[in-house]
């Protein structure tokens, strides 16, 4: 598999990014929450609506755990909705298409 760094997303792209895992919210906390771990997610884009991107999780693995309890990464097959800026923060890479000219034509539309 050949991965390329990318900031342009097209329907059906398979992308890989890293994201923080945050603790569950507790009411009336005065301190800023800290991430409790990191995970690497691979997902396929199923829908793009403005600034929001819907993805189906193909693979998810835990990279880092900073707390004593067990953390669960995203479930395979689950659907996530992410903002484009959030995905870009995780340094996304996309899977190289076998027909890059078709992807280029889709990008220009």
Short mmCIF file of N, CA, C and O in Angstrom, two decimals:
data_model
loop_
_atom_site.label_atom_id
_atom_site.label_comp_id
_atom_site.label_asym_id
_atom_site.label_seq_id
_atom_site.Cartn_x
_atom_site.Cartn_y
_atom_site.Cartn_z
N UNK A 1 0.85 -1.18 0.00
CA UNK A 1 0.00 0.00 0.00
C UNK A 1 0.89 1.24 0.00
O UNK A 1 1.84 1.33 0.76
N UNK A 2 0.52 2.18 -0.84
CA UNK A 2 1.27 3.42 -0.95
C UNK A 2 0.40 4.55 -0.39
O UNK A 2 -0.70 4.79 -0.86
N UNK A 3 0.93 5.22 0.64
CA UNK A 3 0.22 6.33 1.27
C UNK A 3 0.85 7.64 0.84
O UNK A 3 2.06 7.74 0.73
N UNK A 4 0.02 8.66 0.60
CA UNK A 4 0.48 9.99 0.21
C UNK A 4 -0.10 11.01 1.17
O UNK A 4 -1.24 10.90 1.59
N UNK A 5 0.69 12.02 1.50
CA UNK A 5 0.19 13.12 2.33
C UNK A 5 -0.82 13.90 1.51
O UNK A 5 -0.57 14.19 0.34
N UNK A 6 -1.96 14.24 2.10
CA UNK A 6 -2.99 14.93 1.33
C UNK A 6 -3.86 15.79 2.22
O UNK A 6 -4.12 15.45 3.36
N UNK A 7 -4.32 16.90 1.66
CA UNK A 7 -5.26 17.77 2.35
C UNK A 7 -6.55 17.89 1.57
O UNK A 7 -7.54 18.43 2.05
N UNK A 8 -6.55 17.38 0.34
CA UNK A 8 -7.74 17.38 -0.50
C UNK A 8 -8.41 16.02 -0.39
O UNK A 8 -7.77 14.99 -0.57
N UNK A 9 -9.70 16.05 -0.08
CA UNK A 9 -10.44 14.80 0.08
C UNK A 9 -11.49 14.65 -1.01
O UNK A 9 -12.15 15.60 -1.39
N UNK A 10 -11.64 13.42 -1.49
CA UNK A 10 -12.62 13.08 -2.52
C UNK A 10 -13.43 11.91 -1.99
O UNK A 10 -12.92 11.08 -1.22
N UNK A 11 -14.68 11.83 -2.41
CA UNK A 11 -15.53 10.71 -2.05
C UNK A 11 -14.82 9.41 -2.40
O UNK A 11 -14.21 9.31 -3.47
N UNK A 12 -14.86 8.43 -1.55
CA UNK A 12 -14.25 7.11 -1.71
C UNK A 12 -12.76 7.06 -1.39
O UNK A 12 -12.15 6.00 -1.49
N UNK A 13 -12.15 8.17 -1.01
CA UNK A 13 -10.75 8.14 -0.56
C UNK A 13 -10.65 7.30 0.70
O UNK A 13 -11.53 7.34 1.56
N UNK A 14 -9.57 6.55 0.83
CA UNK A 14 -9.25 5.84 2.06
C UNK A 14 -8.13 6.64 2.70
O UNK A 14 -7.09 6.83 2.11
N UNK A 15 -8.39 7.14 3.93
CA UNK A 15 -7.40 7.99 4.59
C UNK A 15 -7.00 7.40 5.94
O UNK A 15 -7.74 6.62 6.54
N UNK A 16 -5.83 7.80 6.38
CA UNK A 16 -5.28 7.36 7.66
C UNK A 16 -4.86 8.61 8.42
O UNK A 16 -4.22 9.50 7.86
N UNK A 17 -5.22 8.70 9.70
CA UNK A 17 -4.84 9.85 10.52
C UNK A 17 -4.69 9.41 11.96
O UNK A 17 -5.12 8.35 12.35
N UNK A 18 -4.05 10.27 12.76
CA UNK A 18 -3.86 10.02 14.18
C UNK A 18 -4.70 11.04 14.95
O UNK A 18 -4.75 12.20 14.57
N UNK A 19 -5.35 10.58 16.01
CA UNK A 19 -6.15 11.50 16.82
C UNK A 19 -6.03 11.17 18.29
O UNK A 19 -5.70 10.04 18.67
N UNK A 20 -6.31 12.16 19.11
CA UNK A 20 -6.26 12.00 20.56
C UNK A 20 -7.54 11.32 21.05
O UNK A 20 -8.60 11.45 20.44
N UNK A 21 -7.43 10.61 22.14
CA UNK A 21 -8.59 10.03 22.82
C UNK A 21 -8.81 10.88 24.06
O UNK A 21 -7.91 11.08 24.87
N UNK A 22 -10.02 11.40 24.20
CA UNK A 22 -10.35 12.31 25.31
C UNK A 22 -11.18 11.58 26.35
O UNK A 22 -11.97 10.70 26.02
N UNK A 23 -11.04 11.96 27.62
CA UNK A 23 -11.87 11.34 28.67
C UNK A 23 -13.32 11.78 28.53
O UNK A 23 -13.62 12.80 27.91
N UNK A 24 -14.21 11.00 29.15
CA UNK A 24 -15.61 11.38 29.16
C UNK A 24 -15.77 12.66 29.96
O UNK A 24 -15.07 12.88 30.95
N UNK A 25 -16.69 13.51 29.54
CA UNK A 25 -16.90 14.79 30.23
C UNK A 25 -17.54 14.57 31.59
O UNK A 25 -18.46 13.79 31.74
N UNK A 26 -17.03 15.28 32.53
CA UNK A 26 -17.64 15.29 33.86
C UNK A 26 -18.11 16.71 34.11
O UNK A 26 -17.45 17.67 33.75
N UNK A 27 -19.25 16.83 34.73
CA UNK A 27 -19.81 18.17 34.95
C UNK A 27 -19.00 18.95 35.98
O UNK A 27 -18.42 18.39 36.91
N UNK A 28 -18.96 20.24 35.79
CA UNK A 28 -18.36 21.20 36.72
C UNK A 28 -16.86 21.00 36.96
O UNK A 28 -16.37 21.26 38.05
N UNK A 29 -16.16 20.55 35.97
CA UNK A 29 -14.70 20.47 36.11
C UNK A 29 -14.11 21.81 35.73
O UNK A 29 -14.45 22.39 34.72
N UNK A 30 -13.23 22.28 36.55
CA UNK A 30 -12.62 23.58 36.30
C UNK A 30 -11.28 23.46 35.56
O UNK A 30 -10.74 24.44 35.11
N UNK A 31 -10.75 22.27 35.49
CA UNK A 31 -9.47 22.09 34.81
C UNK A 31 -9.69 21.70 33.36
O UNK A 31 -10.70 21.11 33.00
N UNK A 32 -8.71 22.04 32.55
CA UNK A 32 -8.76 21.69 31.13
C UNK A 32 -8.52 20.19 30.98
O UNK A 32 -7.58 19.66 31.57
N UNK A 33 -9.36 19.49 30.21
CA UNK A 33 -9.15 18.05 30.08
C UNK A 33 -7.87 17.73 29.30
O UNK A 33 -7.46 18.48 28.42
N UNK A 34 -7.24 16.63 29.67
CA UNK A 34 -6.04 16.17 28.99
C UNK A 34 -6.38 14.90 28.22
O UNK A 34 -7.19 14.09 28.69
N UNK A 35 -5.75 14.72 27.08
CA UNK A 35 -6.01 13.50 26.33
C UNK A 35 -5.47 12.31 27.11
O UNK A 35 -4.47 12.42 27.84
N UNK A 36 -6.14 11.18 26.99
CA UNK A 36 -5.75 9.99 27.73
C UNK A 36 -5.05 8.97 26.84
O UNK A 36 -4.67 7.90 27.30
N UNK A 37 -4.89 9.30 25.56
CA UNK A 37 -4.21 8.38 24.66
C UNK A 37 -4.28 8.86 23.23
O UNK A 37 -4.80 9.94 22.94
N UNK A 38 -3.71 8.05 22.33
CA UNK A 38 -3.76 8.34 20.90
C UNK A 38 -4.13 7.08 20.15
O UNK A 38 -3.83 5.97 20.59
N UNK A 39 -4.79 7.28 19.01
CA UNK A 39 -5.13 6.16 18.16
C UNK A 39 -4.90 6.51 16.70
O UNK A 39 -4.97 7.68 16.32
N UNK A 40 -4.60 5.49 15.91
CA UNK A 40 -4.46 5.66 14.47
C UNK A 40 -5.70 5.04 13.83
O UNK A 40 -6.07 3.92 14.15
N UNK A 41 -6.34 5.80 12.95
CA UNK A 41 -7.60 5.37 12.35
C UNK A 41 -7.44 5.34 10.83
O UNK A 41 -6.85 6.25 10.24
N UNK A 42 -7.97 4.30 10.20
CA UNK A 42 -8.06 4.22 8.75
C UNK A 42 -9.53 4.16 8.41
O UNK A 42 -10.26 3.33 8.96
N UNK A 43 -9.98 5.07 7.55
CA UNK A 43 -11.39 5.12 7.20
C UNK A 43 -11.61 5.50 5.75
O UNK A 43 -10.74 6.09 5.10
N UNK A 44 -12.78 5.16 5.24
CA UNK A 44 -13.16 5.50 3.86
C UNK A 44 -14.21 6.59 3.90
O UNK A 44 -15.20 6.49 4.63
N UNK A 45 -13.99 7.61 3.09
CA UNK A 45 -14.92 8.74 3.03
C UNK A 45 -16.18 8.30 2.30
O UNK A 45 -16.12 7.82 1.17
N UNK A 46 -17.33 8.48 2.96
CA UNK A 46 -18.61 8.08 2.36
C UNK A 46 -19.46 9.28 1.96
O UNK A 46 -20.34 9.16 1.14
N UNK A 47 -19.17 10.44 2.57
CA UNK A 47 -19.99 11.63 2.27
C UNK A 47 -19.21 12.88 2.65
O UNK A 47 -18.50 12.90 3.66
N UNK A 48 -19.33 13.92 1.82
CA UNK A 48 -18.71 15.21 2.12
C UNK A 48 -19.80 16.26 2.01
O UNK A 48 -20.39 16.44 0.95
N UNK A 49 -20.09 16.94 3.13
CA UNK A 49 -21.10 18.00 3.16
C UNK A 49 -20.45 19.26 3.70
O UNK A 49 -20.29 19.41 4.91
N UNK A 50 -20.06 20.15 2.82
CA UNK A 50 -19.43 21.38 3.24
C UNK A 50 -18.12 21.11 3.94
O UNK A 50 -17.18 20.58 3.37
N UNK A 51 -18.06 21.47 5.23
CA UNK A 51 -16.85 21.30 6.01
C UNK A 51 -16.83 19.98 6.79
O UNK A 51 -15.85 19.66 7.45
N UNK A 52 -17.91 19.21 6.70
CA UNK A 52 -18.01 17.96 7.45
C UNK A 52 -17.81 16.76 6.53
O UNK A 52 -18.32 16.72 5.42
N UNK A 53 -17.08 15.77 7.04
CA UNK A 53 -16.76 14.57 6.27
C UNK A 53 -17.21 13.35 7.06
O UNK A 53 -16.88 13.21 8.24
N UNK A 54 -18.00 12.48 6.41
CA UNK A 54 -18.43 11.23 7.05
C UNK A 54 -17.52 10.11 6.58
O UNK A 54 -17.23 9.99 5.39
N UNK A 55 -17.07 9.29 7.54
CA UNK A 55 -16.15 8.20 7.24
C UNK A 55 -16.64 6.91 7.87
O UNK A 55 -17.26 6.92 8.93
N UNK A 56 -16.35 5.79 7.21
CA UNK A 56 -16.59 4.48 7.77
C UNK A 56 -15.24 3.94 8.23
O UNK A 56 -14.29 3.91 7.45
N UNK A 57 -15.16 3.52 9.48
CA UNK A 57 -13.90 3.04 10.05
C UNK A 57 -13.57 1.66 9.48
O UNK A 57 -14.38 0.74 9.56
N UNK A 58 -12.38 1.54 8.88
CA UNK A 58 -11.90 0.27 8.34
C UNK A 58 -10.94 -0.41 9.32
O UNK A 58 -10.90 -1.64 9.40
N UNK A 59 -10.17 0.40 10.05
CA UNK A 59 -9.22 -0.14 11.02
C UNK A 59 -8.91 0.94 12.04
O UNK A 59 -8.84 2.11 11.70
N UNK A 60 -8.71 0.53 13.28
CA UNK A 60 -8.36 1.47 14.32
C UNK A 60 -7.47 0.76 15.34
O UNK A 60 -7.79 -0.34 15.76
N UNK A 61 -6.35 1.40 15.68
CA UNK A 61 -5.46 0.78 16.65
C UNK A 61 -4.98 1.81 17.66
O UNK A 61 -4.77 2.97 17.34
N UNK A 62 -4.79 1.35 18.88
CA UNK A 62 -4.34 2.19 19.98
C UNK A 62 -2.83 2.37 19.87
O UNK A 62 -2.09 1.40 19.73
N UNK A 63 -2.37 3.62 19.90
CA UNK A 63 -0.94 3.91 19.82
C UNK A 63 -0.35 4.24 21.18
O UNK A 63 0.80 3.93 21.46
N UNK A 64 -1.14 4.90 22.02
CA UNK A 64 -0.63 5.39 23.29
C UNK A 64 -1.75 5.37 24.32
O UNK A 64 -2.88 5.71 24.03
N UNK A 65 -1.40 4.97 25.55
CA UNK A 65 -2.36 4.97 26.65
C UNK A 65 -1.66 5.58 27.86
O UNK A 65 -0.69 5.03 28.36
N UNK A 66 -2.15 6.72 28.34
CA UNK A 66 -1.51 7.41 29.45
C UNK A 66 -2.24 7.22 30.78
O UNK A 66 -1.86 7.82 31.77
N UNK A 67 -3.28 6.41 30.78
CA UNK A 67 -4.02 6.14 32.02
C UNK A 67 -3.98 4.65 32.32
O UNK A 67 -3.65 3.84 31.47
N UNK A 68 -4.34 4.30 33.54
CA UNK A 68 -4.26 2.90 33.98
C UNK A 68 -5.37 2.02 33.41
O UNK A 68 -5.21 0.82 33.29
N UNK A 69 -6.51 2.63 33.05
CA UNK A 69 -7.62 1.80 32.56
C UNK A 69 -7.49 1.53 31.06
O UNK A 69 -6.78 2.22 30.34
N UNK A 70 -8.22 0.52 30.61
CA UNK A 70 -8.17 0.11 29.22
C UNK A 70 -8.94 1.11 28.35
O UNK A 70 -10.06 1.51 28.68
N UNK A 71 -8.34 1.51 27.24
CA UNK A 71 -9.00 2.39 26.29
C UNK A 71 -9.42 1.59 25.08
O UNK A 71 -8.71 0.70 24.63
N UNK A 72 -10.58 1.94 24.53
CA UNK A 72 -11.08 1.24 23.35
C UNK A 72 -11.01 2.17 22.14
O UNK A 72 -11.57 3.26 22.16
N UNK A 73 -10.34 1.74 21.07
CA UNK A 73 -10.33 2.54 19.84
C UNK A 73 -11.70 2.44 19.15
O UNK A 73 -12.57 1.68 19.59
N UNK A 74 -11.89 3.21 18.07
CA UNK A 74 -13.15 3.16 17.33
C UNK A 74 -13.42 1.74 16.83
O UNK A 74 -12.50 1.01 16.47
N UNK A 75 -14.70 1.37 16.77
CA UNK A 75 -15.08 0.04 16.29
C UNK A 75 -15.06 0.03 14.76
O UNK A 75 -15.49 1.00 14.12
N UNK A 76 -14.61 -1.08 14.20
CA UNK A 76 -14.60 -1.25 12.75
C UNK A 76 -16.05 -1.26 12.26
O UNK A 76 -16.91 -1.90 12.84
N UNK A 77 -16.32 -0.50 11.22
CA UNK A 77 -17.67 -0.41 10.66
C UNK A 77 -18.47 0.77 11.19
O UNK A 77 -19.51 1.10 10.64
N UNK A 78 -18.00 1.40 12.25
CA UNK A 78 -18.74 2.55 12.79
C UNK A 78 -18.56 3.76 11.88
O UNK A 78 -17.60 3.86 11.12
N UNK A 79 -19.51 4.67 11.93
CA UNK A 79 -19.50 5.85 11.08
C UNK A 79 -19.13 7.06 11.93
O UNK A 79 -19.72 7.30 12.98
N UNK A 80 -18.13 7.81 11.47
CA UNK A 80 -17.67 9.02 12.16
C UNK A 80 -17.97 10.23 11.30
O UNK A 80 -17.90 10.16 10.08
N UNK A 81 -18.26 11.35 11.95
CA UNK A 81 -18.38 12.62 11.26
C UNK A 81 -17.33 13.54 11.85
O UNK A 81 -17.30 13.77 13.05
N UNK A 82 -16.45 14.02 10.99
CA UNK A 82 -15.34 14.87 11.42
C UNK A 82 -15.32 16.14 10.59
O UNK A 82 -15.69 16.14 9.43
N UNK A 83 -14.87 17.22 11.21
CA UNK A 83 -14.63 18.45 10.47
C UNK A 83 -13.32 18.31 9.70
O UNK A 83 -12.40 17.64 10.15
N UNK A 84 -13.24 18.94 8.56
CA UNK A 84 -12.04 18.89 7.73
C UNK A 84 -10.82 19.35 8.53
O UNK A 84 -9.76 18.73 8.48
N UNK A 85 -10.96 20.42 9.31
CA UNK A 85 -9.85 20.96 10.09
C UNK A 85 -9.36 19.96 11.14
O UNK A 85 -8.16 19.87 11.41
N UNK A 86 -10.28 19.19 11.71
CA UNK A 86 -9.91 18.19 12.70
C UNK A 86 -9.08 17.08 12.06
O UNK A 86 -8.09 16.62 12.63
N UNK A 87 -9.49 16.65 10.88
CA UNK A 87 -8.73 15.62 10.17
C UNK A 87 -7.34 16.13 9.78
O UNK A 87 -6.35 15.41 9.88
N UNK A 88 -7.26 17.39 9.34
CA UNK A 88 -5.98 17.95 8.93
C UNK A 88 -5.01 18.06 10.10
O UNK A 88 -3.80 17.97 9.93
N UNK A 89 -5.54 18.23 11.32
CA UNK A 89 -4.72 18.30 12.51
C UNK A 89 -4.02 16.96 12.77
O UNK A 89 -2.94 16.92 13.35
N UNK A 90 -4.62 15.86 12.32
CA UNK A 90 -4.06 14.53 12.54
C UNK A 90 -3.11 14.07 11.45
O UNK A 90 -2.80 12.89 11.35
N UNK A 91 -2.63 14.99 10.62
CA UNK A 91 -1.70 14.70 9.52
C UNK A 91 -2.18 13.53 8.66
O UNK A 91 -1.57 12.46 8.65
N UNK A 92 -3.29 13.72 7.92
CA UNK A 92 -3.85 12.61 7.15
C UNK A 92 -3.00 12.22 5.95
O UNK A 92 -2.30 13.04 5.36
N UNK A 93 -3.07 10.95 5.64
CA UNK A 93 -2.46 10.41 4.43
C UNK A 93 -3.54 9.64 3.72
O UNK A 93 -4.39 9.02 4.36
N UNK A 94 -3.51 9.67 2.40
CA UNK A 94 -4.53 8.94 1.66
C UNK A 94 -3.88 7.80 0.89
O UNK A 94 -2.71 7.87 0.52
N UNK A 95 -4.67 6.77 0.65
CA UNK A 95 -4.21 5.63 -0.11
C UNK A 95 -4.17 6.02 -1.58
O UNK A 95 -5.11 6.62 -2.10
N UNK A 96 -3.06 5.72 -2.25
CA UNK A 96 -2.87 6.06 -3.66
C UNK A 96 -3.87 5.28 -4.52
O UNK A 96 -4.01 4.07 -4.36
N UNK A 97 -4.58 5.97 -5.40
CA UNK A 97 -5.53 5.33 -6.30
C UNK A 97 -4.78 4.66 -7.45
O UNK A 97 -3.76 5.18 -7.91
N UNK A 98 -5.31 3.56 -7.95
CA UNK A 98 -4.70 2.92 -9.11
C UNK A 98 -4.93 3.76 -10.36
O UNK A 98 -4.15 3.72 -11.31
N UNK A 99 -6.02 4.53 -10.36
CA UNK A 99 -6.32 5.42 -11.49
C UNK A 99 -6.37 6.86 -10.97
O UNK A 99 -7.43 7.42 -10.73
N UNK A 100 -5.18 7.45 -10.81
CA UNK A 100 -5.05 8.80 -10.26
C UNK A 100 -5.69 9.85 -11.16
O UNK A 100 -6.15 10.87 -10.67
N UNK A 101 -5.75 9.62 -12.47
CA UNK A 101 -6.36 10.60 -13.38
C UNK A 101 -7.86 10.74 -13.12
O UNK A 101 -8.42 11.83 -13.25
N UNK A 102 -8.52 9.67 -12.72
CA UNK A 102 -9.95 9.73 -12.38
C UNK A 102 -10.13 10.57 -11.11
O UNK A 102 -11.03 11.40 -11.03
N UNK A 103 -9.26 10.37 -10.14
CA UNK A 103 -9.33 11.14 -8.90
C UNK A 103 -9.10 12.62 -9.17
O UNK A 103 -9.78 13.48 -8.62
N UNK A 104 -8.15 12.93 -10.04
CA UNK A 104 -7.88 14.31 -10.41
C UNK A 104 -9.10 14.94 -11.07
O UNK A 104 -9.43 16.10 -10.82
N UNK A 105 -9.79 14.17 -11.91
CA UNK A 105 -11.00 14.68 -12.56
C UNK A 105 -12.09 14.93 -11.53
O UNK A 105 -12.83 15.93 -11.62
N UNK A 106 -12.21 14.07 -10.52
CA UNK A 106 -13.20 14.28 -9.46
C UNK A 106 -12.87 15.51 -8.63
O UNK A 106 -13.77 16.23 -8.18
N UNK A 107 -11.60 15.75 -8.39
CA UNK A 107 -11.18 16.93 -7.62
C UNK A 107 -11.51 18.22 -8.34
O UNK A 107 -11.85 19.22 -7.72
N UNK A 108 -11.42 18.22 -9.66
CA UNK A 108 -11.66 19.45 -10.43
C UNK A 108 -13.14 19.80 -10.57
O UNK A 108 -13.48 20.87 -11.01
N UNK A 109 -14.02 18.87 -10.21
CA UNK A 109 -15.47 19.14 -10.33
C UNK A 109 -15.94 20.07 -9.26
O UNK A 109 -15.62 20.12 -8.18
#
